[in-house]
Amino acid sequence: KRIVALKVLSASLSKNQDFVRRFQREVETVARLGHPNIVMAYDAGILPSPGRGEASLHYLVMELVTGGDLEQYVYDHGILSIPQACEWIRQAASGLQEAHNNHLIHRDLKPSNLLRSVPRDSSDDALHSGAPSESKIKLVDFGLARQFCSTLTDPRMLLGSIEFMAPEQSIDPSAVGPPADIYGLGATLFWLLCGQTPYPIEQNLASVLRALQSEKPRRLRQFLPE
């Protein structure tokens, strides 16, 4: 009698063993991480296919986090104050440290993978009045996570969201370590404070990669002179 979030692997992807392995890895990863700043896993399994030729349903049951993600929060409410942004990133860093302590790299740190767990009696009005927020930040989506020494990732595969991706991850995704996650967390803090990404968002992937690998990121002072 608990309301939960149910994550399932699309039936169209269930026949692709690479996606199945990635989903199973996420299930195993979340199941072994018990931390207040990481979304909790309750159950997981496979529902057999109802007929010949149909895909089985792979599912992960997690706690339901109702406050939305931090990317949408900035779109809806605007940038955060420095104290509030730093507090939310501190919480995210605490969850990330738990993952690193378990020899796991998230590899996709970005505002949309940080969720707000909001107490029932709180509101965003208090947040914008300058009062401290009681929201708890929870890290989600370990679908790209890997162990420090894993060789599962193809060095040629570009995984993660490029606007928040560390430069070294764009060169060799299989070789990244904890610093790549810390970069993503810093880029997320940048977004929360000014609504921008360290590098300009462009449609052309080649241009984005070229800038990421050879140019300096924009400075926060450019958007917040104070």
C-alpha positions as YAML, in Angstrom:
chain: A
units: angstrom
residues:
- id: 1
  name: LYS
  ca: [0.00, 0.00, 0.00]
- id: 2
  name: ARG
  ca: [2.78, 2.36, -0.97]
- id: 3
  name: ILE
  ca: [2.70, 4.72, -3.95]
- id: 4
  name: VAL
  ca: [5.85, 4.12, -5.98]
- id: 5
  name: ALA
  ca: [7.59, 5.07, -9.21]
- id: 6
  name: LEU
  ca: [7.84, 2.28, -11.75]
- id: 7
  name: LYS
  ca: [10.61, 2.38, -14.34]
- id: 8
  name: VAL
  ca: [10.37, -0.07, -17.23]
- id: 9
  name: LEU
  ca: [12.58, -0.83, -20.19]
- id: 10
  name: SER
  ca: [10.75, -0.06, -23.41]
- id: 11
  name: ALA
  ca: [9.52, -3.21, -25.16]
- id: 12
  name: SER
  ca: [11.29, -2.06, -28.33]
- id: 13
  name: LEU
  ca: [14.60, -2.09, -26.44]
- id: 14
  name: SER
  ca: [14.06, -5.33, -24.54]
- id: 15
  name: LYS
  ca: [15.37, -7.37, -27.46]
- id: 16
  name: ASN
  ca: [18.63, -5.39, -27.50]
- id: 17
  name: GLN
  ca: [21.02, -7.07, -25.07]
- id: 18
  name: ASP
  ca: [23.10, -3.91, -24.63]
- id: 19
  name: PHE
  ca: [20.08, -2.03, -23.29]
- id: 20
  name: VAL
  ca: [18.99, -5.00, -21.18]
- id: 21
  name: ARG
  ca: [22.46, -5.22, -19.59]
- id: 22
  name: ARG
  ca: [22.45, -1.46, -18.94]
- id: 23
  name: PHE
  ca: [19.02, -1.65, -17.30]
- id: 24
  name: GLN
  ca: [20.04, -4.63, -15.18]
- id: 25
  name: ARG
  ca: [23.18, -2.78, -14.13]
- id: 26
  name: GLU
  ca: [21.04, 0.15, -12.98]
- id: 27
  name: VAL
  ca: [18.83, -2.21, -10.96]
- id: 28
  name: GLU
  ca: [21.86, -3.74, -9.25]
- id: 29
  name: THR
  ca: [23.46, -0.33, -8.69]
- id: 30
  name: VAL
  ca: [20.44, 1.33, -7.07]
- id: 31
  name: ALA
  ca: [19.71, -1.76, -4.97]
- id: 32
  name: ARG
  ca: [23.07, -1.59, -3.24]
- id: 33
  name: LEU
  ca: [23.09, 2.17, -2.59]
- id: 34
  name: GLY
  ca: [21.25, 3.05, 0.59]
- id: 35
  name: HIS
  ca: [21.48, 6.80, 1.18]
- id: 36
  name: PRO
  ca: [18.96, 9.59, 1.91]
- id: 37
  name: ASN
  ca: [20.20, 11.55, -1.15]
- id: 38
  name: ILE
  ca: [19.80, 8.65, -3.60]
- id: 39
  name: VAL
  ca: [16.41, 7.44, -4.82]
- id: 40
  name: MET
  ca: [15.66, 4.17, -3.03]
- id: 41
  name: ALA
  ca: [14.91, 0.93, -4.86]
- id: 42
  name: TYR
  ca: [12.16, -1.32, -3.47]
- id: 43
  name: ASP
  ca: [11.89, -4.15, -5.98]
- id: 44
  name: ALA
  ca: [12.84, -5.28, -9.48]
- id: 45
  name: GLY
  ca: [12.11, -8.16, -11.80]
- id: 46
  name: ILE
  ca: [11.11, -9.43, -15.21]
- id: 47
  name: LEU
  ca: [7.53, -10.04, -16.31]
- id: 48
  name: PRO
  ca: [7.62, -12.92, -18.84]
- id: 49
  name: SER
  ca: [6.34, -12.19, -22.33]
- id: 50
  name: PRO
  ca: [2.64, -13.03, -22.76]
- id: 51
  name: GLY
  ca: [3.19, -14.71, -26.13]
- id: 52
  name: ARG
  ca: [5.77, -16.01, -28.55]
- id: 53
  name: GLY
  ca: [7.80, -13.25, -30.18]
- id: 54
  name: GLU
  ca: [6.80, -10.63, -27.60]
- id: 55
  name: ALA
  ca: [9.34, -8.97, -25.33]
- id: 56
  name: SER
  ca: [9.58, -9.58, -21.59]
- id: 57
  name: LEU
  ca: [9.05, -6.54, -19.36]
- id: 58
  name: HIS
  ca: [12.02, -5.49, -17.25]
- id: 59
  name: TYR
  ca: [11.00, -3.25, -14.35]
- id: 60
  name: LEU
  ca: [12.46, -1.36, -11.40]
- id: 61
  name: VAL
  ca: [10.28, -0.19, -8.49]
- id: 62
  name: MET
  ca: [11.56, 2.95, -6.73]
- id: 63
  name: GLU
  ca: [10.41, 5.49, -4.19]
- id: 64
  name: LEU
  ca: [8.20, 8.18, -5.67]
- id: 65
  name: VAL
  ca: [9.80, 11.64, -5.54]
- id: 66
  name: THR
  ca: [7.11, 14.24, -6.17]
- id: 67
  name: GLY
  ca: [8.94, 17.58, -6.37]
- id: 68
  name: GLY
  ca: [10.20, 17.34, -9.94]
- id: 69
  name: ASP
  ca: [13.77, 17.73, -11.16]
- id: 70
  name: LEU
  ca: [16.07, 20.73, -10.83]
- id: 71
  name: GLU
  ca: [16.20, 21.47, -14.55]
- id: 72
  name: GLN
  ca: [12.44, 21.95, -14.69]
- id: 73
  name: TYR
  ca: [12.56, 23.85, -11.41]
- id: 74
  name: VAL
  ca: [14.79, 26.52, -12.96]
- id: 75
  name: TYR
  ca: [12.55, 26.72, -16.03]
- id: 76
  name: ASP
  ca: [9.47, 27.14, -13.83]
- id: 77
  name: HIS
  ca: [10.80, 29.35, -11.02]
- id: 78
  name: GLY
  ca: [14.00, 30.96, -12.24]
- id: 79
  name: ILE
  ca: [17.54, 30.72, -10.91]
- id: 80
  name: LEU
  ca: [18.26, 29.99, -7.26]
- id: 81
  name: SER
  ca: [19.90, 32.08, -4.59]
- id: 82
  name: ILE
  ca: [23.51, 31.18, -3.95]
- id: 83
  name: PRO
  ca: [22.83, 29.69, -0.47]
- id: 84
  name: GLN
  ca: [19.94, 27.54, -1.75]
- id: 85
  name: ALA
  ca: [21.83, 26.31, -4.82]
- id: 86
  name: CYS
  ca: [24.85, 25.42, -2.72]
- id: 87
  name: GLU
  ca: [22.72, 23.56, -0.17]
- id: 88
  name: TRP
  ca: [21.03, 21.47, -2.85]
- id: 89
  name: ILE
  ca: [24.35, 20.68, -4.50]
- id: 90
  name: ARG
  ca: [25.80, 19.77, -1.10]
- id: 91
  name: GLN
  ca: [23.05, 17.19, -0.71]
- id: 92
  name: ALA
  ca: [23.65, 15.86, -4.22]
- id: 93
  name: ALA
  ca: [27.37, 15.63, -3.48]
- id: 94
  name: SER
  ca: [26.60, 13.59, -0.37]
- id: 95
  name: GLY
  ca: [24.68, 11.05, -2.47]
- id: 96
  name: LEU
  ca: [27.41, 11.07, -5.10]
- id: 97
  name: GLN
  ca: [30.03, 10.36, -2.44]
- id: 98
  name: GLU
  ca: [28.05, 7.27, -1.44]
- id: 99
  name: ALA
  ca: [28.19, 6.05, -5.04]
- id: 100
  name: HIS
  ca: [31.94, 6.71, -5.23]
- id: 101
  name: ASN
  ca: [32.46, 4.94, -1.92]
- id: 102
  name: ASN
  ca: [30.88, 1.92, -3.60]
- id: 103
  name: HIS
  ca: [33.26, 2.27, -6.56]
- id: 104
  name: LEU
  ca: [30.55, 3.54, -8.91]
- id: 105
  name: ILE
  ca: [30.68, 6.46, -11.32]
- id: 106
  name: HIS
  ca: [27.32, 7.96, -12.27]
- id: 107
  name: ARG
  ca: [28.54, 9.49, -15.58]
- id: 108
  name: ASP
  ca: [25.36, 11.50, -16.22]
- id: 109
  name: LEU
  ca: [25.22, 14.18, -13.53]
- id: 110
  name: LYS
  ca: [22.86, 16.94, -14.68]
- id: 111
  name: PRO
  ca: [19.96, 18.97, -13.25]
- id: 112
  name: SER
  ca: [17.29, 16.60, -14.60]
- id: 113
  name: ASN
  ca: [18.86, 13.71, -12.66]
- id: 114
  name: LEU
  ca: [18.49, 15.53, -9.34]
- id: 115
  name: LEU
  ca: [14.98, 15.25, -7.91]
- id: 116
  name: ARG
  ca: [13.29, 17.21, -5.12]
- id: 117
  name: SER
  ca: [11.54, 15.30, -2.37]
- id: 118
  name: VAL
  ca: [9.15, 17.87, -0.89]
- id: 119
  name: PRO
  ca: [7.48, 17.56, 2.52]
- id: 120
  name: ARG
  ca: [3.70, 17.50, 2.23]
- id: 121
  name: ASP
  ca: [3.17, 20.69, 4.21]
- id: 122
  name: SER
  ca: [5.82, 22.79, 2.42]
- id: 123
  name: SER
  ca: [5.47, 25.05, -0.59]
- id: 124
  name: ASP
  ca: [7.67, 26.90, -3.06]
- id: 125
  name: ASP
  ca: [6.39, 30.18, -1.62]
- id: 126
  name: ALA
  ca: [8.56, 29.67, 1.43]
- id: 127
  name: LEU
  ca: [11.53, 28.89, -0.77]
- id: 128
  name: HIS
  ca: [11.28, 32.18, -2.64]
- id: 129
  name: SER
  ca: [10.64, 34.21, 0.48]
- id: 130
  name: GLY
  ca: [14.22, 33.52, 1.52]
- id: 131
  name: ALA
  ca: [13.32, 30.88, 4.09]
- id: 132
  name: PRO
  ca: [15.44, 27.72, 4.05]
- id: 133
  name: SER
  ca: [13.95, 24.97, 1.95]
- id: 134
  name: GLU
  ca: [13.10, 21.64, 3.53]
- id: 135
  name: SER
  ca: [13.35, 19.89, 0.17]
- id: 136
  name: LYS
  ca: [15.63, 16.86, 0.05]
- id: 137
  name: ILE
  ca: [17.63, 16.34, -3.13]
- id: 138
  name: LYS
  ca: [17.89, 12.79, -4.45]
- id: 139
  name: LEU
  ca: [20.16, 11.48, -7.16]
- id: 140
  name: VAL
  ca: [18.48, 9.29, -9.78]
- id: 141
  name: ASP
  ca: [19.15, 7.46, -13.04]
- id: 142
  name: PHE
  ca: [22.16, 5.22, -12.67]
- id: 143
  name: GLY
  ca: [21.60, 3.72, -16.12]
- id: 144
  name: LEU
  ca: [25.04, 4.81, -17.27]
- id: 145
  name: ALA
  ca: [26.83, 4.05, -14.02]
- id: 146
  name: ARG
  ca: [29.82, 1.76, -14.14]
- id: 147
  name: GLN
  ca: [32.36, 0.34, -11.73]
- id: 148
  name: PHE
  ca: [35.72, 2.08, -11.57]
- id: 149
  name: CYS
  ca: [37.50, -0.80, -13.32]
- id: 150
  name: SER
  ca: [34.72, -1.87, -15.68]
- id: 151
  name: THR
  ca: [35.50, -2.30, -19.37]
- id: 152
  name: LEU
  ca: [31.88, -2.66, -20.40]
- id: 153
  name: THR
  ca: [31.70, 0.72, -22.12]
- id: 154
  name: ASP
  ca: [32.87, 0.99, -25.70]
- id: 155
  name: PRO
  ca: [35.40, 3.87, -25.87]
- id: 156
  name: ARG
  ca: [33.71, 5.00, -29.09]
- id: 157
  name: MET
  ca: [30.28, 5.41, -27.46]
- id: 158
  name: LEU
  ca: [29.43, 8.92, -26.30]
- id: 159
  name: LEU
  ca: [27.22, 8.47, -23.24]
- id: 160
  name: GLY
  ca: [25.67, 11.12, -21.04]
- id: 161
  name: SER
  ca: [24.32, 14.63, -21.60]
- id: 162
  name: ILE
  ca: [26.94, 16.66, -23.38]
- id: 163
  name: GLU
  ca: [26.03, 20.06, -21.85]
- id: 164
  name: PHE
  ca: [27.13, 18.76, -18.44]
- id: 165
  name: MET
  ca: [29.79, 16.32, -19.61]
- id: 166
  name: ALA
  ca: [33.42, 16.54, -18.53]
- id: 167
  name: PRO
  ca: [35.88, 17.10, -21.43]
- id: 168
  name: GLU
  ca: [37.65, 13.78, -20.83]
- id: 169
  name: GLN
  ca: [34.35, 11.89, -21.04]
- id: 170
  name: SER
  ca: [33.82, 13.22, -24.57]
- id: 171
  name: ILE
  ca: [37.18, 11.76, -25.58]
- id: 172
  name: ASP
  ca: [37.04, 8.32, -23.92]
- id: 173
  name: PRO
  ca: [33.86, 7.49, -21.94]
- id: 174
  name: SER
  ca: [35.33, 4.20, -20.75]
- id: 175
  name: ALA
  ca: [38.23, 5.90, -18.96]
- id: 176
  name: VAL
  ca: [36.42, 8.45, -16.80]
- id: 177
  name: GLY
  ca: [36.66, 8.44, -13.02]
- id: 178
  name: PRO
  ca: [35.07, 10.32, -10.09]
- id: 179
  name: PRO
  ca: [36.35, 13.74, -11.30]
- id: 180
  name: ALA
  ca: [33.98, 13.51, -14.29]
- id: 181
  name: ASP
  ca: [31.04, 13.27, -11.88]
- id: 182
  name: ILE
  ca: [32.34, 16.23, -9.91]
- id: 183
  name: TYR
  ca: [32.55, 18.25, -13.13]
- id: 184
  name: GLY
  ca: [28.92, 17.37, -13.90]
- id: 185
  name: LEU
  ca: [27.92, 18.45, -10.40]
- id: 186
  name: GLY
  ca: [29.77, 21.76, -10.86]
- id: 187
  name: ALA
  ca: [28.12, 22.33, -14.23]
- id: 188
  name: THR
  ca: [24.77, 21.66, -12.55]
- id: 189
  name: LEU
  ca: [25.53, 24.28, -9.87]
- id: 190
  name: PHE
  ca: [26.40, 26.68, -12.72]
- id: 191
  name: TRP
  ca: [22.93, 26.03, -14.21]
- id: 192
  name: LEU
  ca: [21.12, 26.54, -10.91]
- id: 193
  name: LEU
  ca: [22.82, 29.89, -10.34]
- id: 194
  name: CYS
  ca: [22.47, 31.46, -13.78]
- id: 195
  name: GLY
  ca: [20.27, 29.23, -15.97]
- id: 196
  name: GLN
  ca: [23.15, 28.67, -18.40]
- id: 197
  name: THR
  ca: [25.58, 25.84, -19.15]
- id: 198
  name: PRO
  ca: [29.39, 26.22, -19.02]
- id: 199
  name: TYR
  ca: [29.51, 25.97, -22.83]
- id: 200
  name: PRO
  ca: [26.81, 27.45, -25.10]
- id: 201
  name: ILE
  ca: [24.13, 24.97, -26.19]
- id: 202
  name: GLU
  ca: [24.43, 24.22, -29.90]
- id: 203
  name: GLN
  ca: [22.59, 21.89, -32.26]
- id: 204
  name: ASN
  ca: [25.72, 20.73, -34.06]
- id: 205
  name: LEU
  ca: [27.37, 17.89, -32.12]
- id: 206
  name: ALA
  ca: [30.76, 18.40, -33.78]
- id: 207
  name: SER
  ca: [30.81, 22.06, -32.70]
- id: 208
  name: VAL
  ca: [29.90, 21.13, -29.14]
- id: 209
  name: LEU
  ca: [32.64, 18.51, -28.94]
- id: 210
  name: ARG
  ca: [35.21, 20.86, -30.44]
- id: 211
  name: ALA
  ca: [34.41, 23.54, -27.87]
- id: 212
  name: LEU
  ca: [34.37, 21.05, -25.00]
- id: 213
  name: GLN
  ca: [37.77, 19.63, -25.91]
- id: 214
  name: SER
  ca: [39.65, 22.77, -26.91]
- id: 215
  name: GLU
  ca: [38.00, 25.91, -25.48]
- id: 216
  name: LYS
  ca: [37.66, 27.26, -21.97]
- id: 217
  name: PRO
  ca: [34.20, 27.20, -20.38]
- id: 218
  name: ARG
  ca: [32.32, 30.40, -19.70]
- id: 219
  name: ARG
  ca: [32.73, 31.90, -16.24]
- id: 220
  name: LEU
  ca: [29.89, 32.39, -13.79]
- id: 221
  name: ARG
  ca: [30.93, 36.06, -13.46]
- id: 222
  name: GLN
  ca: [29.85, 36.55, -17.08]
- id: 223
  name: PHE
  ca: [26.23, 36.04, -16.03]
- id: 224
  name: LEU
  ca: [26.42, 37.15, -12.39]
- id: 225
  name: PRO
  ca: [28.83, 40.11, -12.30]
- id: 226
  name: GLU
  ca: [28.35, 40.51, -8.56]
...
